[in-house]
Short mmCIF file of N, CA and C in Angstrom, two decimals:
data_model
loop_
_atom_site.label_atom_id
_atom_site.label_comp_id
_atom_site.label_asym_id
_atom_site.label_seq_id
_atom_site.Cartn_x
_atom_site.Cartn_y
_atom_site.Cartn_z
N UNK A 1244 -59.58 -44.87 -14.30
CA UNK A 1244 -59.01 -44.49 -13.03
C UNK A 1244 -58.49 -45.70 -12.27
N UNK A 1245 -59.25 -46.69 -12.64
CA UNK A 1245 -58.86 -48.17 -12.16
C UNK A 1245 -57.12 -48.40 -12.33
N UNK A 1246 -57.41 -49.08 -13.42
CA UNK A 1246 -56.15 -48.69 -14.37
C UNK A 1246 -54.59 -48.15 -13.58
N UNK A 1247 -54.73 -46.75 -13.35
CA UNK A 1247 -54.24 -46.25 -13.03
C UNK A 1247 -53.73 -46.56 -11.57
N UNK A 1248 -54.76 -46.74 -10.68
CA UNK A 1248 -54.21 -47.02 -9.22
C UNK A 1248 -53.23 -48.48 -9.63
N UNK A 1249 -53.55 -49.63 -10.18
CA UNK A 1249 -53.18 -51.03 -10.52
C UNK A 1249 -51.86 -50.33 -11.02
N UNK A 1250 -51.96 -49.74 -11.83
CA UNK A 1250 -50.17 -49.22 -12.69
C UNK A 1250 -49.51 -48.85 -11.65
N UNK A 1251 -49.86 -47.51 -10.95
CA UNK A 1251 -49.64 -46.93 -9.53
C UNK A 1251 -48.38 -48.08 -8.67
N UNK A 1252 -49.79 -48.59 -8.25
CA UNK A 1252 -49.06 -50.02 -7.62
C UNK A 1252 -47.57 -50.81 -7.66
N UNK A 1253 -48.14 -51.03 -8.86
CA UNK A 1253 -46.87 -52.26 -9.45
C UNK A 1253 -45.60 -51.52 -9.47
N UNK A 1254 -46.01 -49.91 -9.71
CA UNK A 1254 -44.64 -49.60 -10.01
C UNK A 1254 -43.87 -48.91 -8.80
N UNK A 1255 -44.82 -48.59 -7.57
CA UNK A 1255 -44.09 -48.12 -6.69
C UNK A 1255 -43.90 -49.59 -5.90
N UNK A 1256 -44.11 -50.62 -5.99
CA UNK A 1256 -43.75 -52.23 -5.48
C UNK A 1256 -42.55 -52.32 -5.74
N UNK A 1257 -42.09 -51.39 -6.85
CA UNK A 1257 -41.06 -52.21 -8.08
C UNK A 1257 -39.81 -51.03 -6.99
N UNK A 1258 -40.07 -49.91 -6.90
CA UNK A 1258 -39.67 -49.15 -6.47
C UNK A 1258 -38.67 -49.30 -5.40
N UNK A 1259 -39.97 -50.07 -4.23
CA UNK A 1259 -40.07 -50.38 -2.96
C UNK A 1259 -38.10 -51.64 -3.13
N UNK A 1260 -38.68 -52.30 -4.02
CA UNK A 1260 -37.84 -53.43 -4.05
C UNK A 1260 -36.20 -52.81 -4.06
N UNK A 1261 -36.39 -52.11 -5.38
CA UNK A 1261 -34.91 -51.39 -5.71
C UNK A 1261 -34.10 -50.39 -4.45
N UNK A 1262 -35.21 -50.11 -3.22
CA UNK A 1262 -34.78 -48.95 -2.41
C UNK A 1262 -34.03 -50.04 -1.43
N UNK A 1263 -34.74 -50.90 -1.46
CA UNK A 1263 -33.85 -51.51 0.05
C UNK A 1263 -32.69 -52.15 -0.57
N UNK A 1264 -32.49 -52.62 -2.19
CA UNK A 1264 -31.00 -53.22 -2.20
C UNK A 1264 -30.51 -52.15 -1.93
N UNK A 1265 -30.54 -50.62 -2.20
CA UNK A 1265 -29.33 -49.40 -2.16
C UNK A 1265 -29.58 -49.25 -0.90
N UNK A 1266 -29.81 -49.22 0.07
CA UNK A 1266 -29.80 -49.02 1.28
C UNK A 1266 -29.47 -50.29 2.10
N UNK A 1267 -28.75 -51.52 1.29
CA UNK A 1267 -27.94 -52.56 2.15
C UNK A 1267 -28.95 -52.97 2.64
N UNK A 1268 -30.19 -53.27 2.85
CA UNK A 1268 -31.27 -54.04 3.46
C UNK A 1268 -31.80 -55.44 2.67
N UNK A 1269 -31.01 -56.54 2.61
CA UNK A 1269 -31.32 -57.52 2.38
C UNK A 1269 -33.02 -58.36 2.39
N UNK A 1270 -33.54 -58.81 1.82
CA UNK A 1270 -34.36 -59.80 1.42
C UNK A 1270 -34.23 -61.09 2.09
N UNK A 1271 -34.65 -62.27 2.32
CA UNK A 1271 -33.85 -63.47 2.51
C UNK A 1271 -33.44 -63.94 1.78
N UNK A 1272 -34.15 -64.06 0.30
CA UNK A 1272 -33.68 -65.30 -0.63
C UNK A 1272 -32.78 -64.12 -1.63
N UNK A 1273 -32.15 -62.65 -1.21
CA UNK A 1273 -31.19 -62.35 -1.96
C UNK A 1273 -29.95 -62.57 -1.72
N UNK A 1274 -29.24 -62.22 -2.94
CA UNK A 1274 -27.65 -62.89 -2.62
C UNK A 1274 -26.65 -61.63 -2.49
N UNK A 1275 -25.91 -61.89 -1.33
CA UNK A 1275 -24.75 -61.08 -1.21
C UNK A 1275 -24.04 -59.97 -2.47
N UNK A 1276 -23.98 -60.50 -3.47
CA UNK A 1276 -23.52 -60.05 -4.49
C UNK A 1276 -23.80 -58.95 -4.94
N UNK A 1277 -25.35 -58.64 -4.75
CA UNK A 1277 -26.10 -57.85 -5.09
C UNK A 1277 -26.42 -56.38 -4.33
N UNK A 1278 -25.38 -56.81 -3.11
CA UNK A 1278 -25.22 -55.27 -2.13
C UNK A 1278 -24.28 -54.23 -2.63
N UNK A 1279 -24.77 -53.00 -2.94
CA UNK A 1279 -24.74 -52.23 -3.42
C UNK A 1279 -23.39 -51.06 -2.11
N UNK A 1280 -22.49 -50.98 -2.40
CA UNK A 1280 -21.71 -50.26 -1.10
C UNK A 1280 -22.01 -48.98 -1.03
N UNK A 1281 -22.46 -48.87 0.85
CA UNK A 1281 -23.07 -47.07 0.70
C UNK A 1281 -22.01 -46.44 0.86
N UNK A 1282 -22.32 -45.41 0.13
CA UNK A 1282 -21.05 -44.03 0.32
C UNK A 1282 -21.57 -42.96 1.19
N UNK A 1283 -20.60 -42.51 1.76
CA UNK A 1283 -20.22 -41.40 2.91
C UNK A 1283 -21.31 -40.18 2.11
N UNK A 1284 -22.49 -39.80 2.78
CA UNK A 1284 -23.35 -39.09 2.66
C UNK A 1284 -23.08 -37.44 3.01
N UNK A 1285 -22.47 -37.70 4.45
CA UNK A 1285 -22.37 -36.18 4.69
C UNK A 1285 -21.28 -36.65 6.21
N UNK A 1286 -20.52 -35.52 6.40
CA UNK A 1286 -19.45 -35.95 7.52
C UNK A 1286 -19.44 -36.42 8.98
N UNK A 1287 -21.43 -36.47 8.84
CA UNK A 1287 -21.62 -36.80 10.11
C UNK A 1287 -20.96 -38.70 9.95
N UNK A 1288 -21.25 -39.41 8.86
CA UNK A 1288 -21.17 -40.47 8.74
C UNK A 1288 -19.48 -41.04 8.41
N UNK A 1289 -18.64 -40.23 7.75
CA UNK A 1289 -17.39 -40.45 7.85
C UNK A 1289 -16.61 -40.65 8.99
N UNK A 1290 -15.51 -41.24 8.42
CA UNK A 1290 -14.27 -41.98 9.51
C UNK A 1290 -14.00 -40.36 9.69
N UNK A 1291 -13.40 -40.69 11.29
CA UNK A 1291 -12.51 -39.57 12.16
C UNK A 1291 -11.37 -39.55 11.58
N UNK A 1292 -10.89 -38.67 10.98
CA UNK A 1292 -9.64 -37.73 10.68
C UNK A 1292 -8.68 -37.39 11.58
N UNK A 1293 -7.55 -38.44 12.34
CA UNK A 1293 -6.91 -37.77 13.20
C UNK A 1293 -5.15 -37.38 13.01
N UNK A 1294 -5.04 -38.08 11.74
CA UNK A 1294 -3.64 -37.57 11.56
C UNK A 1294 -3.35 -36.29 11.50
N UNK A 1295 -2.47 -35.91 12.72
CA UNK A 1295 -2.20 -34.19 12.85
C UNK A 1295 -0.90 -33.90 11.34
N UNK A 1296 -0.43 -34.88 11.35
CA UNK A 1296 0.43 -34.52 10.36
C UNK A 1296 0.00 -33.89 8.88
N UNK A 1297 -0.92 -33.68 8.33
CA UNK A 1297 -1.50 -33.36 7.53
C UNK A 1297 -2.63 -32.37 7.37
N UNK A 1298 -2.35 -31.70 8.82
CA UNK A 1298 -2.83 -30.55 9.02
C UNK A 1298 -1.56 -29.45 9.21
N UNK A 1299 -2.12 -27.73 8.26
CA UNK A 1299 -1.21 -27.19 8.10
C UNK A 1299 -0.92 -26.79 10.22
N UNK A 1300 0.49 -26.20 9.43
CA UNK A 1300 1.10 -25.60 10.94
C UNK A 1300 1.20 -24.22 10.81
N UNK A 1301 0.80 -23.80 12.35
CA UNK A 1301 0.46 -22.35 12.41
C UNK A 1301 0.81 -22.17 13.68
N UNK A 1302 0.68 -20.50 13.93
CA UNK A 1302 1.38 -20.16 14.91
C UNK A 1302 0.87 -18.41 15.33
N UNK A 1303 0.22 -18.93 16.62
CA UNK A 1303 -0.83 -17.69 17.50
C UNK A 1303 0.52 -16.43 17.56
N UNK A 1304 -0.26 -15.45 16.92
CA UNK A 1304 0.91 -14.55 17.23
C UNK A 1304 -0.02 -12.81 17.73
N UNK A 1305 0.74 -12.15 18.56
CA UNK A 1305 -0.03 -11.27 19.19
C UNK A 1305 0.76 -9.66 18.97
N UNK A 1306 1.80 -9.53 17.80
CA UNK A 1306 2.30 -8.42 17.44
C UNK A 1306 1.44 -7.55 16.58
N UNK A 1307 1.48 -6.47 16.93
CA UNK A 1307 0.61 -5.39 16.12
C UNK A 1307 0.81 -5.40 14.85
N UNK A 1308 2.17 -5.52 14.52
CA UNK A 1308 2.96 -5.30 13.45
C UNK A 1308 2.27 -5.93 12.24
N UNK A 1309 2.01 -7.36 12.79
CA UNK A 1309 1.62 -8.78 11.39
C UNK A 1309 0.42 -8.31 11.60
N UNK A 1310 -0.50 -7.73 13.13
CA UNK A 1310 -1.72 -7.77 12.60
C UNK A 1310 -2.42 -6.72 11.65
N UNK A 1311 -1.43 -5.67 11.70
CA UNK A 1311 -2.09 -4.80 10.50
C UNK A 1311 -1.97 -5.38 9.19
N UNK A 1312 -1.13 -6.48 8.97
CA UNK A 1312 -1.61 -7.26 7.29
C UNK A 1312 -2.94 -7.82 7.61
N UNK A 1313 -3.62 -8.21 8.53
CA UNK A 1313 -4.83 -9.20 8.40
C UNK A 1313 -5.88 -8.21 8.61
N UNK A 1314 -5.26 -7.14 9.17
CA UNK A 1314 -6.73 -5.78 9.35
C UNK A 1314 -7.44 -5.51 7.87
N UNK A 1315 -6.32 -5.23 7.07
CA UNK A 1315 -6.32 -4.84 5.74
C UNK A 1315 -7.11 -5.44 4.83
N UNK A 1316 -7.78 -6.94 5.33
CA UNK A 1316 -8.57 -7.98 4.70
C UNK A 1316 -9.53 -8.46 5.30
N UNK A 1317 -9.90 -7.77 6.57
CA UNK A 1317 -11.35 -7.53 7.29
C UNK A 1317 -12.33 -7.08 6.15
N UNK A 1318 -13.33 -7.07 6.45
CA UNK A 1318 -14.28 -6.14 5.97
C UNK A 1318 -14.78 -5.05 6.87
N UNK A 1319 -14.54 -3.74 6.23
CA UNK A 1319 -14.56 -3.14 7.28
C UNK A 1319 -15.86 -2.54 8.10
N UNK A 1320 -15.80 -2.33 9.22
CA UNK A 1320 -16.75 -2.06 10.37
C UNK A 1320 -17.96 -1.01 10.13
N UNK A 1321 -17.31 0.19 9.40
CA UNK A 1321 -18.41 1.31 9.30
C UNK A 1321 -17.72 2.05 7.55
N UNK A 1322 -18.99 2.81 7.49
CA UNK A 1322 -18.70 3.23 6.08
C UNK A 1322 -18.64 4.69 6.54
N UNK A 1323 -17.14 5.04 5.64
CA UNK A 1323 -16.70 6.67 6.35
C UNK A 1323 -17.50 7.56 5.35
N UNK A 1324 -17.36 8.84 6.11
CA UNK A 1324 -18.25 9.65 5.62
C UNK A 1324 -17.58 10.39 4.32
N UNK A 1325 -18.47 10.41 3.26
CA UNK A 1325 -17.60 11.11 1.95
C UNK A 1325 -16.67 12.48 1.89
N UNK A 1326 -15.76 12.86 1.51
CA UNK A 1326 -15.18 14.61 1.40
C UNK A 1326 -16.52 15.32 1.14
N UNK A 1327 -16.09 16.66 1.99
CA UNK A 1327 -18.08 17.83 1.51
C UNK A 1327 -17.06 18.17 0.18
N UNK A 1328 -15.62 18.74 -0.31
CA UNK A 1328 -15.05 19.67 -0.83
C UNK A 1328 -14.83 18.32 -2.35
N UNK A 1329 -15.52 17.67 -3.43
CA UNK A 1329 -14.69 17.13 -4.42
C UNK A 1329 -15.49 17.67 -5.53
N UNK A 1330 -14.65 17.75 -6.36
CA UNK A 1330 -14.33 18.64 -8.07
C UNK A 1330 -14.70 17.50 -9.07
N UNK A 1331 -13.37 16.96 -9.34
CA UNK A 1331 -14.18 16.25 -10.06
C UNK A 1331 -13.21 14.50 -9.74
N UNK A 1332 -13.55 13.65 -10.18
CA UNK A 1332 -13.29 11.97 -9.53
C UNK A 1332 -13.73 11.57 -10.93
N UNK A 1333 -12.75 10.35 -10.65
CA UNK A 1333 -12.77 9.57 -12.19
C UNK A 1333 -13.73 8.33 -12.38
N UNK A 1334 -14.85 8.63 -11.16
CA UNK A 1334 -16.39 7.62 -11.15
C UNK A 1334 -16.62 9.16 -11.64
N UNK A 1335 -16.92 10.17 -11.24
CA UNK A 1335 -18.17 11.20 -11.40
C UNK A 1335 -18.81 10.87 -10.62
N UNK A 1336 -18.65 10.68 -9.09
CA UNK A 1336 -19.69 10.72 -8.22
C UNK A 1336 -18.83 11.98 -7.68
N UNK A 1337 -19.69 12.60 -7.07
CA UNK A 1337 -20.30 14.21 -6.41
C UNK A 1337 -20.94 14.49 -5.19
N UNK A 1338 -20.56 14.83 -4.19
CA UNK A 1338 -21.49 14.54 -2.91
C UNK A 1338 -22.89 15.42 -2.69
N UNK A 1339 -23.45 15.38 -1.53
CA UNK A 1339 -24.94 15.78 -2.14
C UNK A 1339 -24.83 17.54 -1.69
N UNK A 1340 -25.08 18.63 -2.51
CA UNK A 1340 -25.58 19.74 -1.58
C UNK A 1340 -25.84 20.18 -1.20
N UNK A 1341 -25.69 21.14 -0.07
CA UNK A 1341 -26.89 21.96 0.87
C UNK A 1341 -27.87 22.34 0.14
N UNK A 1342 -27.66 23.16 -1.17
CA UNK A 1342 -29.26 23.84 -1.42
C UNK A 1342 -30.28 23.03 -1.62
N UNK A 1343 -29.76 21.61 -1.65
CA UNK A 1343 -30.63 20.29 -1.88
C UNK A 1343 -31.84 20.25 -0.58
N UNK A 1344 -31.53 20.78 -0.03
CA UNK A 1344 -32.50 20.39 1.23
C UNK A 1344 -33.54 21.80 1.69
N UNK A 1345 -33.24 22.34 1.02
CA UNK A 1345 -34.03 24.30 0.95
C UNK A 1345 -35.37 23.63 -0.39
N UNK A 1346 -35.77 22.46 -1.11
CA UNK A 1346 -36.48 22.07 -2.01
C UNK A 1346 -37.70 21.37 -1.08
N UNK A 1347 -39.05 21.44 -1.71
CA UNK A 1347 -40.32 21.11 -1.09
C UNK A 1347 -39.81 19.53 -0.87
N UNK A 1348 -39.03 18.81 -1.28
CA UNK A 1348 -39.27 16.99 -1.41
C UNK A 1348 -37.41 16.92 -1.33
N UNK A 1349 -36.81 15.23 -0.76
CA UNK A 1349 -35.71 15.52 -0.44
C UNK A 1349 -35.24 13.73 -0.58
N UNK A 1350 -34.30 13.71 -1.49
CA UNK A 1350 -33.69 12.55 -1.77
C UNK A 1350 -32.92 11.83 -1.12
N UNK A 1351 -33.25 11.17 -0.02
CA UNK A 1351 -31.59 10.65 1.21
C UNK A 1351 -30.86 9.70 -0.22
N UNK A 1352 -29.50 9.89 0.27
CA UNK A 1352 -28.36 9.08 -0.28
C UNK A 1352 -28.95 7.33 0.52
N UNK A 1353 -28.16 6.63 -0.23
CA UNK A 1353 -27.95 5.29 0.37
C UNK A 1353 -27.10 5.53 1.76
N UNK A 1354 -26.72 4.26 2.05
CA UNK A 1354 -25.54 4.26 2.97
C UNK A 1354 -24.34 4.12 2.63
N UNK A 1355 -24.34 3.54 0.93
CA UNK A 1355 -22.49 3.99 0.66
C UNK A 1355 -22.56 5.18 -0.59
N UNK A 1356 -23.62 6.16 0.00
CA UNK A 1356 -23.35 7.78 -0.31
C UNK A 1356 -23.44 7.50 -1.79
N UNK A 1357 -25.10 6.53 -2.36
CA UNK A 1357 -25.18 6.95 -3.91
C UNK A 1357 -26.64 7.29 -4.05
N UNK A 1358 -26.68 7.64 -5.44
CA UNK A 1358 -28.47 8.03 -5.25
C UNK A 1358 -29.03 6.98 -5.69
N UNK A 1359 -30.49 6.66 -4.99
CA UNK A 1359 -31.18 5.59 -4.86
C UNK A 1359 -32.20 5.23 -6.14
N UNK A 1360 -31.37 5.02 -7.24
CA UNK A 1360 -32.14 5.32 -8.36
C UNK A 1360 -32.06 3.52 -9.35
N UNK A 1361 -32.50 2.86 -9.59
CA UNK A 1361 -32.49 1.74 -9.65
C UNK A 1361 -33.65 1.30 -10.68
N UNK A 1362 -32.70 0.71 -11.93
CA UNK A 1362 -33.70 -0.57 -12.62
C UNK A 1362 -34.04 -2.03 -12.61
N UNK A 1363 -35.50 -1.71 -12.63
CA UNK A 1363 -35.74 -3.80 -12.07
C UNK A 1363 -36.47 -4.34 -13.35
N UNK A 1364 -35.77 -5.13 -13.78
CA UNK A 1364 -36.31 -5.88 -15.05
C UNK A 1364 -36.95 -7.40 -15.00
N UNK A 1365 -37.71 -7.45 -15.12
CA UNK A 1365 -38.82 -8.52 -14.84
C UNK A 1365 -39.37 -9.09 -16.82
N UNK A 1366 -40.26 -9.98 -15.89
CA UNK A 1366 -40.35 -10.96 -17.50
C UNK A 1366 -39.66 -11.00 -18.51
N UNK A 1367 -38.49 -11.84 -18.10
CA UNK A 1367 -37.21 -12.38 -18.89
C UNK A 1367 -36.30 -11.19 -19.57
N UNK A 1368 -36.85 -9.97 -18.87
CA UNK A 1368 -35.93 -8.80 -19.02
C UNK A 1368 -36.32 -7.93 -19.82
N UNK A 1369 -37.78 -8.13 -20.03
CA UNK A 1369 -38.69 -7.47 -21.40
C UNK A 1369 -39.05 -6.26 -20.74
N UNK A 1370 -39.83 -6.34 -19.70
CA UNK A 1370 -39.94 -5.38 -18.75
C UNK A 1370 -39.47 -4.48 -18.10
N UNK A 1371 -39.09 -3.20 -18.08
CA UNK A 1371 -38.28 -2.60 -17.44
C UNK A 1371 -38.83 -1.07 -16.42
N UNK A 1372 -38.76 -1.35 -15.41
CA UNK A 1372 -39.28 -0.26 -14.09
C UNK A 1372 -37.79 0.46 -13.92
N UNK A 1373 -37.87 2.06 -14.00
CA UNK A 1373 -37.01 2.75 -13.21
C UNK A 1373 -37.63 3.37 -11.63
N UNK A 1374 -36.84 3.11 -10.78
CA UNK A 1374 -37.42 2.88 -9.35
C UNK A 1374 -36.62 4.28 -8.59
N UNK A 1375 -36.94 5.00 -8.26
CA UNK A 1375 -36.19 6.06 -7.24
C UNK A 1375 -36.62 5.57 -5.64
N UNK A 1376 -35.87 5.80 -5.16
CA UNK A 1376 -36.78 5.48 -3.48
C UNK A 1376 -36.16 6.63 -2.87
N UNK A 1377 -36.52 6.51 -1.24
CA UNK A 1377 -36.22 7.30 -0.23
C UNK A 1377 -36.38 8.39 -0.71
N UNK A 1378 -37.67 9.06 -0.54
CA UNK A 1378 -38.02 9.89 -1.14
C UNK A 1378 -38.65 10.70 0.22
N UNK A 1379 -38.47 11.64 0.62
CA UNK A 1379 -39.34 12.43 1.78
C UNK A 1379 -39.67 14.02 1.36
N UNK A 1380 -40.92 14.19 1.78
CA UNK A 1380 -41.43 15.41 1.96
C UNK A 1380 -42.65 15.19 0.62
N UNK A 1381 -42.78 16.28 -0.25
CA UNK A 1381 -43.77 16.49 -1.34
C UNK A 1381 -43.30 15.49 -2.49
N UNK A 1382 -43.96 14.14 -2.46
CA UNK A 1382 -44.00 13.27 -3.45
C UNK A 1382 -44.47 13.81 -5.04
N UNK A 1383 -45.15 14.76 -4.81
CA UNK A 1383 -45.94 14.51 -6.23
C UNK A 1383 -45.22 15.90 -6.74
N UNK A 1384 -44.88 16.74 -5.95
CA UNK A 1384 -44.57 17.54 -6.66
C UNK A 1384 -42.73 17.25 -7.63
N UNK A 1385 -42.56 16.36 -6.91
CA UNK A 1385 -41.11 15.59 -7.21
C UNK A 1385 -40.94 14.76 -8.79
N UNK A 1386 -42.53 14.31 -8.32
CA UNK A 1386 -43.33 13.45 -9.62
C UNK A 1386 -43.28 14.05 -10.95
N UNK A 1387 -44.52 15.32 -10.56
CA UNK A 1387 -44.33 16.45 -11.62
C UNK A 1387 -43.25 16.70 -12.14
N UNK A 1388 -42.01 17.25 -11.39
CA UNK A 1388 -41.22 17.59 -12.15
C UNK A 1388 -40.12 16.67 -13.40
N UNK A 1389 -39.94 15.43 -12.68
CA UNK A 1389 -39.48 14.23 -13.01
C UNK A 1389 -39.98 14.13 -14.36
N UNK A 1390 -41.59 13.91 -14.27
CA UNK A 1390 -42.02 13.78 -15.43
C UNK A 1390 -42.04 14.23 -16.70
N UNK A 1391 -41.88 16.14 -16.36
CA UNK A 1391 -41.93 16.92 -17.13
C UNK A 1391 -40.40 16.81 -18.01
N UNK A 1392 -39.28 16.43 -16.77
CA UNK A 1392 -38.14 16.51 -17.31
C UNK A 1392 -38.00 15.27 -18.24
N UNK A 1393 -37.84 14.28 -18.28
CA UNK A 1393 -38.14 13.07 -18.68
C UNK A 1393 -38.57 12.92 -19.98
N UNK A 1394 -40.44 13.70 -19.95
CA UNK A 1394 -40.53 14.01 -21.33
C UNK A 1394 -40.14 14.72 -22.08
N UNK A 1395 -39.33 15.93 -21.88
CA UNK A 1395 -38.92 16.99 -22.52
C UNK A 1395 -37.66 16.10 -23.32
N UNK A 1396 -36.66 15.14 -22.41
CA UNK A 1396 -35.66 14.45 -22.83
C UNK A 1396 -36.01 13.38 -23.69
N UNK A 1397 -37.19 12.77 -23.90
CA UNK A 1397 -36.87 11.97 -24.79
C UNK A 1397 -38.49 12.11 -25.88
N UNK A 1398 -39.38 13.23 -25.51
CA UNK A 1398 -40.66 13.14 -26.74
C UNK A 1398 -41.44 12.33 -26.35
N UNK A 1399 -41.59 11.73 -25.34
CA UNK A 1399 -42.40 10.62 -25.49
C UNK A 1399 -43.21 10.81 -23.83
N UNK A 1400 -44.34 10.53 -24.23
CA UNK A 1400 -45.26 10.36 -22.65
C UNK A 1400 -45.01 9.39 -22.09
N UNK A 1401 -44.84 9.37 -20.71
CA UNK A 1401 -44.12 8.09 -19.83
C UNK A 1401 -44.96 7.72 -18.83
N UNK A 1402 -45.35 6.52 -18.80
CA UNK A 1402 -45.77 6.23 -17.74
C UNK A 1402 -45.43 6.01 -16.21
N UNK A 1403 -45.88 6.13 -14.93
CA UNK A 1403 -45.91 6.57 -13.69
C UNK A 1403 -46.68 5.68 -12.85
N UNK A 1404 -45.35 5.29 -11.31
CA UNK A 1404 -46.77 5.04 -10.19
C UNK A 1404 -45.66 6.06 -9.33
N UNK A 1405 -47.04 6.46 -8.16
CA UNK A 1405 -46.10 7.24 -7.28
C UNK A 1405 -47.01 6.21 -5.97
N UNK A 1406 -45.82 5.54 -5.08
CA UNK A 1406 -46.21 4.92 -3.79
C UNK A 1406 -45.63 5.66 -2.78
N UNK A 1407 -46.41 6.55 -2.28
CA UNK A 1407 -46.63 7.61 -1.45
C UNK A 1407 -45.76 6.91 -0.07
N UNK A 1408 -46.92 6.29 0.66
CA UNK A 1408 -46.65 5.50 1.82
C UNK A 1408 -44.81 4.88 1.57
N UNK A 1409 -44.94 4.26 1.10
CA UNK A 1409 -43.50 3.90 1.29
C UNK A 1409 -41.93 4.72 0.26
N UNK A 1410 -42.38 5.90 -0.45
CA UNK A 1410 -41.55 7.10 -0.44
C UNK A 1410 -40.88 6.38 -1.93
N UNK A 1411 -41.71 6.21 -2.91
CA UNK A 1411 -41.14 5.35 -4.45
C UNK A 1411 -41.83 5.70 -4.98
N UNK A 1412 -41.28 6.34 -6.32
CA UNK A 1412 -41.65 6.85 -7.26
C UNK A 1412 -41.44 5.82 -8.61
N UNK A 1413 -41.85 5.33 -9.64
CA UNK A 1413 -41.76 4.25 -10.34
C UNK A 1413 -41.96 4.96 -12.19
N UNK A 1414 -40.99 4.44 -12.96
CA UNK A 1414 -41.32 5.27 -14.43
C UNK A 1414 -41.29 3.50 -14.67
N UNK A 1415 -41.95 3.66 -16.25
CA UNK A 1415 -42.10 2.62 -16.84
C UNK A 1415 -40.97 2.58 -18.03
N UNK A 1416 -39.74 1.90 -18.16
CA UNK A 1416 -38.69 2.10 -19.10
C UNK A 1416 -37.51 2.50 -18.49
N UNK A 1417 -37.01 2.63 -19.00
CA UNK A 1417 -35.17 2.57 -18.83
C UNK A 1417 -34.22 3.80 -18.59
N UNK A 1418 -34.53 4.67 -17.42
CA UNK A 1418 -34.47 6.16 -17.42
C UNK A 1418 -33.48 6.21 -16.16
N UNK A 1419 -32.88 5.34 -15.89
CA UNK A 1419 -31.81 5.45 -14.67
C UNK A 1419 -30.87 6.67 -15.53
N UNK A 1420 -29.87 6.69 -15.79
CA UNK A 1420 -29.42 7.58 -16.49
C UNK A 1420 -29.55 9.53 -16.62
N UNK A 1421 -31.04 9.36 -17.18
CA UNK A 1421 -31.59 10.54 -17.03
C UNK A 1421 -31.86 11.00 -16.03
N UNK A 1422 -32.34 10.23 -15.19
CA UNK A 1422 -32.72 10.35 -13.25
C UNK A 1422 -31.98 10.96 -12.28
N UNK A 1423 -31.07 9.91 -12.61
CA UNK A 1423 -29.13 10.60 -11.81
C UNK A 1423 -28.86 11.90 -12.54
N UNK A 1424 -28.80 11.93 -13.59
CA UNK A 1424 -28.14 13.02 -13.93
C UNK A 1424 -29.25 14.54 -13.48
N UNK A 1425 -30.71 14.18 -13.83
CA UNK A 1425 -31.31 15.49 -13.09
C UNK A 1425 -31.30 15.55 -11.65
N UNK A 1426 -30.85 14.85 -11.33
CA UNK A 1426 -30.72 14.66 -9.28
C UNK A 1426 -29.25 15.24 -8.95
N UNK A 1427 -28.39 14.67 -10.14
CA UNK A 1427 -27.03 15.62 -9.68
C UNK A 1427 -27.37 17.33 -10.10
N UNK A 1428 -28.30 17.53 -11.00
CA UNK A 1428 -28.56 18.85 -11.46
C UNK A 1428 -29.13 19.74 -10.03
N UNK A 1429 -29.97 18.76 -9.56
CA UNK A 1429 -30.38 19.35 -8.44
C UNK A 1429 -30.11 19.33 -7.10
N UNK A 1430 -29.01 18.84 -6.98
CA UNK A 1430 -27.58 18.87 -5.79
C UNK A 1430 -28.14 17.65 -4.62
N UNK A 1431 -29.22 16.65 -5.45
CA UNK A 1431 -29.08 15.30 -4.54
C UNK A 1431 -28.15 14.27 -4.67
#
């Protein structure tokens, strides 16, 4: 342990020495030669920039006309509400339907009107959780059915968490797919 502090030492001494030539902090008996020139770190430390000539030219303008080109490249303010009346769209998204909400348990949409059905892949992607959220009313009976459907689709017993309190239902594996599609079956 001795050893070690003594090594310690010498080498942060050695350290010590090398920090102040890069930082322009002279020694007495060092020589000029050996100053190292600092470079511009961040713009607090740079020269003032005042040639206007090399700044572009522009021009404040207050016509409606030009400003509807720059509206067009806003991002816009609020997210409009989807058509109730669409057939069919070349995503296959579908809006949600009334009889959807006559059911014991009730799926809210996101806010840009999709269903909240989501895979999270963890340990280097080996892992895979299918996640439903926003889930209100009868959790388990939602569960049940999920489950039943799930296994019927692929033979296989699936594992489950249901987190009540915060309205998430959780499968173990890769079932986004199947999820959406029984949620569009059932007009969420």
């Amino acid at each position: 342990m001795a050893a070690l502090r003594i090594f310690a030492r010498t080498v942060l001494s050695t350290c010590r020495q090398y920090s102040r030539r890069i930082d322009g902090v002279l020694s007495p008996g060092e020589d000029l030669g050996l100053r190292v020139a600092k470079r511009w770190a961040s713009f607090k430390t740079s020269p003032v920039y005042n040639e206007e000539t090399k700044y572009t030219d522009f021009e404040v303008s207050s016509d409606p006309k030009e400003w509807a080109f720059v509206e067009r490249c806003l991002k816009a303010t609020y997210i409009p509400s989807p058509p109730k009346e669409v057939h069919d769209l070349p995503s296959g998204w579908k809006p949600q339907r009334e009889e959807a909400k006559s059911l014991p348990y009730y799926i809210e949409r996101t806010k840009n009107h999709q269903q909240p059905v989501y895979l999270v892949r963890s340990k280097r992607g080996l892992r895979r959780l299918t996640n439903v959220r926003k889930i209100q009313g009868n959790i388990i009976a939602l569960h049940a059915e999920l489950k039943q459907y799930l296994f019927e689709a692929t033979n296989r017993p699936i594992g489950s968490q249901i987190l009540e309190p915060s309205g998430v239902i959780k499968f173990r594996g890769d079932y986004v797919s199947l999820i959406k599609e029984w949620l569009t079956k059932k007009g969420f």
